Amino acid sequence: MVDTVKFDPGMGPLVVDFNEFVNNVYSQLMSFRTIHQKRSRFKIYSSKIEKYMSNNIAFYFGCLLWAYYLVNNNLSVPKEIVGNVFLNMSDEDKENYDYLIQVNFMENYFDSFERDFQYYTGQKKQIPQNWKKILELYSEFLTLNNGFINTKLTSDIVLPVSFKNLDIKIDIKALIDKAIKDNSLESLLELDILS
């Protein structure tokens, strides 16, 4: 019998630093002098921006699913969580730790992306509603768990009520394992449980 479970089943290495990527894109975009050059370049960048947004949203959804799995499969006997990189932070690091920085950046960027997409391409682009819902749930999840700085056992994990009460009938572990194996976190977004 295994008395431990992983904090991250392997999704972390598949995600990019979205903040850094977007900041680099806009820095490059601003280096062009004419609006024509900026529009042309934005059209190229926009597909990558969308891919990385989708990837990060899928990662957040995967984290929620993994937490749901850990909580619901270890109710009677909580297990120790191994690999929680936030657990042994120094007091100084804990004070400076803003666990919502990535989520808040993406949430704020949604509106900017829609506006910029229309400005630079002349077309409308709307962020999927389920992405916004996932981001909202993940933000709540991080807040409820204080950025996981004290999460040692599966019983320490707190799920958002609206997510906790879902009756998910699929094999979450198999779904996540396949997404990791296939290097396709975005496949997790095909699971439509938030409607």
PDB file of C-alpha atoms in Angstrom:
ATOM      1  CA  MET A   1       0.000   0.000   0.000  1.00  0.00           C
ATOM      2  CA  VAL A   2       1.342   3.409  -0.999  1.00  0.00           C
ATOM      3  CA  ASP A   3       1.250   5.971   1.801  1.00  0.00           C
ATOM      4  CA  THR A   4       2.278   8.925  -0.367  1.00  0.00           C
ATOM      5  CA  VAL A   5       0.955  10.703  -3.444  1.00  0.00           C
ATOM      6  CA  LYS A   6       2.598  13.222  -5.736  1.00  0.00           C
ATOM      7  CA  PHE A   7       1.855  16.920  -5.463  1.00  0.00           C
ATOM      8  CA  ASP A   8       2.281  17.158  -9.236  1.00  0.00           C
ATOM      9  CA  PRO A   9       1.722  14.035 -11.333  1.00  0.00           C
ATOM     10  CA  GLY A  10       3.948  15.507 -14.074  1.00  0.00           C
ATOM     11  CA  MET A  11       2.005  18.448 -15.501  1.00  0.00           C
ATOM     12  CA  GLY A  12       4.383  21.185 -14.295  1.00  0.00           C
ATOM     13  CA  PRO A  13       7.109  20.642 -16.898  1.00  0.00           C
ATOM     14  CA  LEU A  14       4.502  20.946 -19.690  1.00  0.00           C
ATOM     15  CA  VAL A  15       3.482  24.515 -18.868  1.00  0.00           C
ATOM     16  CA  VAL A  16       5.159  27.765 -19.900  1.00  0.00           C
ATOM     17  CA  ASP A  17       5.612  30.981 -17.954  1.00  0.00           C
ATOM     18  CA  PHE A  18       2.762  32.850 -19.604  1.00  0.00           C
ATOM     19  CA  ASN A  19       3.590  36.217 -18.006  1.00  0.00           C
ATOM     20  CA  GLU A  20       7.141  36.134 -19.284  1.00  0.00           C
ATOM     21  CA  PHE A  21       6.072  34.991 -22.732  1.00  0.00           C
ATOM     22  CA  VAL A  22       3.445  37.743 -23.132  1.00  0.00           C
ATOM     23  CA  ASN A  23       5.800  40.414 -21.828  1.00  0.00           C
ATOM     24  CA  ASN A  24       8.439  39.304 -24.353  1.00  0.00           C
ATOM     25  CA  VAL A  25       5.898  39.315 -27.189  1.00  0.00           C
ATOM     26  CA  TYR A  26       4.736  42.841 -26.399  1.00  0.00           C
ATOM     27  CA  SER A  27       8.286  44.037 -25.974  1.00  0.00           C
ATOM     28  CA  GLN A  28       9.098  42.717 -29.438  1.00  0.00           C
ATOM     29  CA  LEU A  29       5.862  44.122 -30.823  1.00  0.00           C
ATOM     30  CA  MET A  30       6.673  47.602 -29.521  1.00  0.00           C
ATOM     31  CA  SER A  31      10.080  47.476 -31.184  1.00  0.00           C
ATOM     32  CA  PHE A  32       8.416  47.781 -34.581  1.00  0.00           C
ATOM     33  CA  ARG A  33       7.896  51.328 -35.780  1.00  0.00           C
ATOM     34  CA  THR A  34       4.885  51.184 -38.043  1.00  0.00           C
ATOM     35  CA  ILE A  35       1.386  49.978 -37.253  1.00  0.00           C
ATOM     36  CA  HIS A  36       1.529  47.799 -40.373  1.00  0.00           C
ATOM     37  CA  GLN A  37       4.577  45.959 -38.976  1.00  0.00           C
ATOM     38  CA  LYS A  38       2.909  45.604 -35.579  1.00  0.00           C
ATOM     39  CA  ARG A  39      -0.297  44.245 -37.111  1.00  0.00           C
ATOM     40  CA  SER A  40       1.605  41.788 -39.248  1.00  0.00           C
ATOM     41  CA  ARG A  41       3.676  40.585 -36.300  1.00  0.00           C
ATOM     42  CA  PHE A  42       0.695  40.374 -33.939  1.00  0.00           C
ATOM     43  CA  LYS A  43      -1.066  38.033 -36.364  1.00  0.00           C
ATOM     44  CA  ILE A  44       1.940  35.726 -36.090  1.00  0.00           C
ATOM     45  CA  TYR A  45       2.165  36.012 -32.295  1.00  0.00           C
ATOM     46  CA  SER A  46      -1.549  35.658 -31.608  1.00  0.00           C
ATOM     47  CA  SER A  47      -1.730  31.932 -32.393  1.00  0.00           C
ATOM     48  CA  LYS A  48       1.150  31.246 -29.987  1.00  0.00           C
ATOM     49  CA  ILE A  49      -0.449  33.451 -27.335  1.00  0.00           C
ATOM     50  CA  GLU A  50      -3.687  31.474 -27.668  1.00  0.00           C
ATOM     51  CA  LYS A  51      -1.817  28.162 -27.515  1.00  0.00           C
ATOM     52  CA  TYR A  52      -0.004  29.171 -24.334  1.00  0.00           C
ATOM     53  CA  MET A  53      -3.194  30.540 -22.796  1.00  0.00           C
ATOM     54  CA  SER A  54      -4.928  27.255 -23.557  1.00  0.00           C
ATOM     55  CA  ASN A  55      -1.966  25.306 -22.173  1.00  0.00           C
ATOM     56  CA  ASN A  56      -1.949  27.257 -18.905  1.00  0.00           C
ATOM     57  CA  ILE A  57      -5.725  27.060 -18.491  1.00  0.00           C
ATOM     58  CA  ALA A  58      -5.499  23.307 -19.086  1.00  0.00           C
ATOM     59  CA  PHE A  59      -2.756  23.126 -16.442  1.00  0.00           C
ATOM     60  CA  TYR A  60      -4.971  24.967 -13.933  1.00  0.00           C
ATOM     61  CA  PHE A  61      -7.860  22.649 -14.766  1.00  0.00           C
ATOM     62  CA  GLY A  62      -5.546  19.661 -14.427  1.00  0.00           C
ATOM     63  CA  CYS A  63      -4.490  20.880 -10.976  1.00  0.00           C
ATOM     64  CA  LEU A  64      -8.139  21.123  -9.929  1.00  0.00           C
ATOM     65  CA  LEU A  65      -8.834  17.650 -11.285  1.00  0.00           C
ATOM     66  CA  TRP A  66      -5.750  16.204  -9.591  1.00  0.00           C
ATOM     67  CA  ALA A  67      -6.777  17.762  -6.265  1.00  0.00           C
ATOM     68  CA  TYR A  68     -10.303  16.382  -6.700  1.00  0.00           C
ATOM     69  CA  TYR A  69      -8.786  12.957  -7.339  1.00  0.00           C
ATOM     70  CA  LEU A  70      -6.459  13.166  -4.309  1.00  0.00           C
ATOM     71  CA  VAL A  71      -9.218  14.310  -1.968  1.00  0.00           C
ATOM     72  CA  ASN A  72     -11.874  11.852  -3.117  1.00  0.00           C
ATOM     73  CA  ASN A  73      -9.606   8.809  -3.328  1.00  0.00           C
ATOM     74  CA  ASN A  74      -8.083   9.264   0.116  1.00  0.00           C
ATOM     75  CA  LEU A  75     -11.057  10.244   2.286  1.00  0.00           C
ATOM     76  CA  SER A  76     -10.801   7.450   4.844  1.00  0.00           C
ATOM     77  CA  VAL A  77      -7.002   7.414   5.159  1.00  0.00           C
ATOM     78  CA  PRO A  78      -5.286  10.674   4.169  1.00  0.00           C
ATOM     79  CA  LYS A  79      -1.932  10.272   2.459  1.00  0.00           C
ATOM     80  CA  GLU A  80       1.225  12.314   2.645  1.00  0.00           C
ATOM     81  CA  ILE A  81       1.806  14.545  -0.368  1.00  0.00           C
ATOM     82  CA  VAL A  82       5.371  14.436  -1.707  1.00  0.00           C
ATOM     83  CA  GLY A  83       7.022  16.991  -3.952  1.00  0.00           C
ATOM     84  CA  ASN A  84       5.179  20.087  -2.731  1.00  0.00           C
ATOM     85  CA  VAL A  85       7.764  22.743  -3.603  1.00  0.00           C
ATOM     86  CA  PHE A  86       5.850  25.372  -1.626  1.00  0.00           C
ATOM     87  CA  LEU A  87       5.937  23.482   1.662  1.00  0.00           C
ATOM     88  CA  ASN A  88       9.489  24.209   2.791  1.00  0.00           C
ATOM     89  CA  MET A  89       9.722  27.852   1.810  1.00  0.00           C
ATOM     90  CA  SER A  90      11.608  30.152   4.156  1.00  0.00           C
ATOM     91  CA  ASP A  91       9.572  32.657   6.183  1.00  0.00           C
ATOM     92  CA  GLU A  92      10.921  35.442   3.983  1.00  0.00           C
ATOM     93  CA  ASP A  93       9.914  33.594   0.804  1.00  0.00           C
ATOM     94  CA  LYS A  94       6.451  32.954   2.273  1.00  0.00           C
ATOM     95  CA  GLU A  95       6.053  36.676   2.971  1.00  0.00           C
ATOM     96  CA  ASN A  96       6.952  37.566  -0.621  1.00  0.00           C
ATOM     97  CA  TYR A  97       5.046  34.691  -2.209  1.00  0.00           C
ATOM     98  CA  ASP A  98       2.200  35.946  -4.396  1.00  0.00           C
ATOM     99  CA  TYR A  99       0.493  32.733  -5.405  1.00  0.00           C
ATOM    100  CA  LEU A 100      -2.092  34.575  -7.485  1.00  0.00           C
ATOM    101  CA  ILE A 101       0.342  36.537  -9.679  1.00  0.00           C
ATOM    102  CA  GLN A 102       0.126  34.198 -12.691  1.00  0.00           C
ATOM    103  CA  VAL A 103      -3.643  33.798 -12.422  1.00  0.00           C
ATOM    104  CA  ASN A 104      -4.279  37.520 -11.994  1.00  0.00           C
ATOM    105  CA  PHE A 105      -2.017  38.313 -14.927  1.00  0.00           C
ATOM    106  CA  MET A 106      -3.907  35.928 -17.195  1.00  0.00           C
ATOM    107  CA  GLU A 107      -7.291  37.126 -15.991  1.00  0.00           C
ATOM    108  CA  ASN A 108      -6.321  40.731 -16.747  1.00  0.00           C
ATOM    109  CA  TYR A 109      -4.800  39.718 -20.049  1.00  0.00           C
ATOM    110  CA  PHE A 110      -8.005  38.109 -21.338  1.00  0.00           C
ATOM    111  CA  ASP A 111      -9.596  41.518 -21.970  1.00  0.00           C
ATOM    112  CA  SER A 112      -6.357  42.926 -23.382  1.00  0.00           C
ATOM    113  CA  PHE A 113      -6.018  40.031 -25.786  1.00  0.00           C
ATOM    114  CA  GLU A 114      -9.566  40.413 -27.103  1.00  0.00           C
ATOM    115  CA  ARG A 115      -9.071  44.166 -27.539  1.00  0.00           C
ATOM    116  CA  ASP A 116      -5.599  43.813 -29.103  1.00  0.00           C
ATOM    117  CA  PHE A 117      -6.731  41.034 -31.385  1.00  0.00           C
ATOM    118  CA  GLN A 118      -9.490  43.243 -32.771  1.00  0.00           C
ATOM    119  CA  TYR A 119      -7.173  46.243 -33.047  1.00  0.00           C
ATOM    120  CA  TYR A 120      -4.343  44.440 -34.809  1.00  0.00           C
ATOM    121  CA  THR A 121      -6.340  42.009 -36.963  1.00  0.00           C
ATOM    122  CA  GLY A 122      -9.672  43.773 -37.431  1.00  0.00           C
ATOM    123  CA  GLN A 123     -11.445  40.609 -36.244  1.00  0.00           C
ATOM    124  CA  LYS A 124     -13.247  39.764 -33.026  1.00  0.00           C
ATOM    125  CA  LYS A 125     -11.881  37.097 -30.738  1.00  0.00           C
ATOM    126  CA  GLN A 126     -13.581  35.934 -27.587  1.00  0.00           C
ATOM    127  CA  ILE A 127     -11.952  34.000 -24.772  1.00  0.00           C
ATOM    128  CA  PRO A 128     -13.993  30.822 -24.107  1.00  0.00           C
ATOM    129  CA  GLN A 129     -16.269  31.126 -21.074  1.00  0.00           C
ATOM    130  CA  ASN A 130     -15.053  27.822 -19.655  1.00  0.00           C
ATOM    131  CA  TRP A 131     -11.506  29.263 -19.548  1.00  0.00           C
ATOM    132  CA  LYS A 132     -12.784  32.142 -17.443  1.00  0.00           C
ATOM    133  CA  LYS A 133     -14.648  29.723 -15.172  1.00  0.00           C
ATOM    134  CA  ILE A 134     -11.545  27.542 -14.747  1.00  0.00           C
ATOM    135  CA  LEU A 135      -9.430  30.582 -13.913  1.00  0.00           C
ATOM    136  CA  GLU A 136     -11.998  31.743 -11.358  1.00  0.00           C
ATOM    137  CA  LEU A 137     -12.112  28.285  -9.749  1.00  0.00           C
ATOM    138  CA  TYR A 138      -8.328  27.968  -9.725  1.00  0.00           C
ATOM    139  CA  SER A 139      -7.948  31.386  -8.110  1.00  0.00           C
ATOM    140  CA  GLU A 140     -10.415  30.350  -5.406  1.00  0.00           C
ATOM    141  CA  PHE A 141      -8.580  27.028  -5.033  1.00  0.00           C
ATOM    142  CA  LEU A 142      -5.215  28.760  -4.511  1.00  0.00           C
ATOM    143  CA  THR A 143      -6.744  31.161  -2.004  1.00  0.00           C
ATOM    144  CA  LEU A 144      -8.504  28.411  -0.024  1.00  0.00           C
ATOM    145  CA  ASN A 145      -5.187  26.543   0.217  1.00  0.00           C
ATOM    146  CA  ASN A 146      -3.035  29.606   0.920  1.00  0.00           C
ATOM    147  CA  GLY A 147      -0.808  28.790  -2.049  1.00  0.00           C
ATOM    148  CA  PHE A 148      -0.150  25.284  -0.624  1.00  0.00           C
ATOM    149  CA  ILE A 149       2.502  26.501   1.816  1.00  0.00           C
ATOM    150  CA  ASN A 150       1.065  24.222   4.526  1.00  0.00           C
ATOM    151  CA  THR A 151      -0.286  21.336   2.421  1.00  0.00           C
ATOM    152  CA  LYS A 152       1.257  18.106   3.708  1.00  0.00           C
ATOM    153  CA  LEU A 153      -1.611  15.593   3.506  1.00  0.00           C
ATOM    154  CA  THR A 154      -4.439  14.940   1.099  1.00  0.00           C
ATOM    155  CA  SER A 155      -6.802  15.935   3.922  1.00  0.00           C
ATOM    156  CA  ASP A 156      -5.202  19.425   3.924  1.00  0.00           C
ATOM    157  CA  ILE A 157      -6.502  20.128   0.405  1.00  0.00           C
ATOM    158  CA  VAL A 158      -9.571  22.348   0.256  1.00  0.00           C
ATOM    159  CA  LEU A 159     -11.614  22.316  -2.934  1.00  0.00           C
ATOM    160  CA  PRO A 160     -13.912  25.138  -4.034  1.00  0.00           C
ATOM    161  CA  VAL A 161     -17.451  24.119  -3.043  1.00  0.00           C
ATOM    162  CA  SER A 162     -18.757  24.268  -6.603  1.00  0.00           C
ATOM    163  CA  PHE A 163     -15.963  21.940  -7.732  1.00  0.00           C
ATOM    164  CA  LYS A 164     -16.008  19.686  -4.695  1.00  0.00           C
ATOM    165  CA  ASN A 165     -19.689  18.891  -5.224  1.00  0.00           C
ATOM    166  CA  LEU A 166     -19.241  17.736  -8.816  1.00  0.00           C
ATOM    167  CA  ASP A 167     -19.926  14.079  -9.453  1.00  0.00           C
ATOM    168  CA  ILE A 168     -17.097  13.237 -11.843  1.00  0.00           C
ATOM    169  CA  LYS A 169     -17.582   9.739 -13.187  1.00  0.00           C
ATOM    170  CA  ILE A 170     -14.416   9.342 -15.247  1.00  0.00           C
ATOM    171  CA  ASP A 171     -11.002   8.006 -14.246  1.00  0.00           C
ATOM    172  CA  ILE A 172      -9.277  11.322 -13.523  1.00  0.00           C
ATOM    173  CA  LYS A 173      -5.867   9.767 -12.949  1.00  0.00           C
ATOM    174  CA  ALA A 174      -5.986   7.964 -16.308  1.00  0.00           C
ATOM    175  CA  LEU A 175      -7.121  11.153 -18.057  1.00  0.00           C
ATOM    176  CA  ILE A 176      -4.270  13.200 -16.545  1.00  0.00           C
ATOM    177  CA  ASP A 177      -1.704  10.450 -17.158  1.00  0.00           C
ATOM    178  CA  LYS A 178      -2.718  10.311 -20.829  1.00  0.00           C
ATOM    179  CA  ALA A 179      -2.533  14.108 -21.202  1.00  0.00           C
ATOM    180  CA  ILE A 180       0.966  14.053 -19.711  1.00  0.00           C
ATOM    181  CA  LYS A 181       2.096  11.075 -21.810  1.00  0.00           C
ATOM    182  CA  ASP A 182       0.740  12.710 -24.983  1.00  0.00           C
ATOM    183  CA  ASN A 183       2.241  16.087 -23.999  1.00  0.00           C
ATOM    184  CA  SER A 184      -1.218  17.582 -24.483  1.00  0.00           C
ATOM    185  CA  LEU A 185      -2.636  19.224 -21.392  1.00  0.00           C
ATOM    186  CA  GLU A 186      -5.163  20.938 -23.676  1.00  0.00           C
ATOM    187  CA  SER A 187      -6.937  17.585 -24.045  1.00  0.00           C
ATOM    188  CA  LEU A 188      -8.133  18.045 -20.449  1.00  0.00           C
ATOM    189  CA  LEU A 189     -10.260  20.986 -21.627  1.00  0.00           C
ATOM    190  CA  GLU A 190     -12.406  18.539 -23.613  1.00  0.00           C
ATOM    191  CA  LEU A 191     -13.864  17.353 -20.310  1.00  0.00           C
ATOM    192  CA  ASP A 192     -17.033  19.415 -20.043  1.00  0.00           C
ATOM    193  CA  ILE A 193     -17.977  19.308 -16.365  1.00  0.00           C
ATOM    194  CA  LEU A 194     -18.304  23.006 -15.544  1.00  0.00           C
ATOM    195  CA  SER A 195     -21.456  23.818 -17.503  1.00  0.00           C
TER     196      SER A 195
END
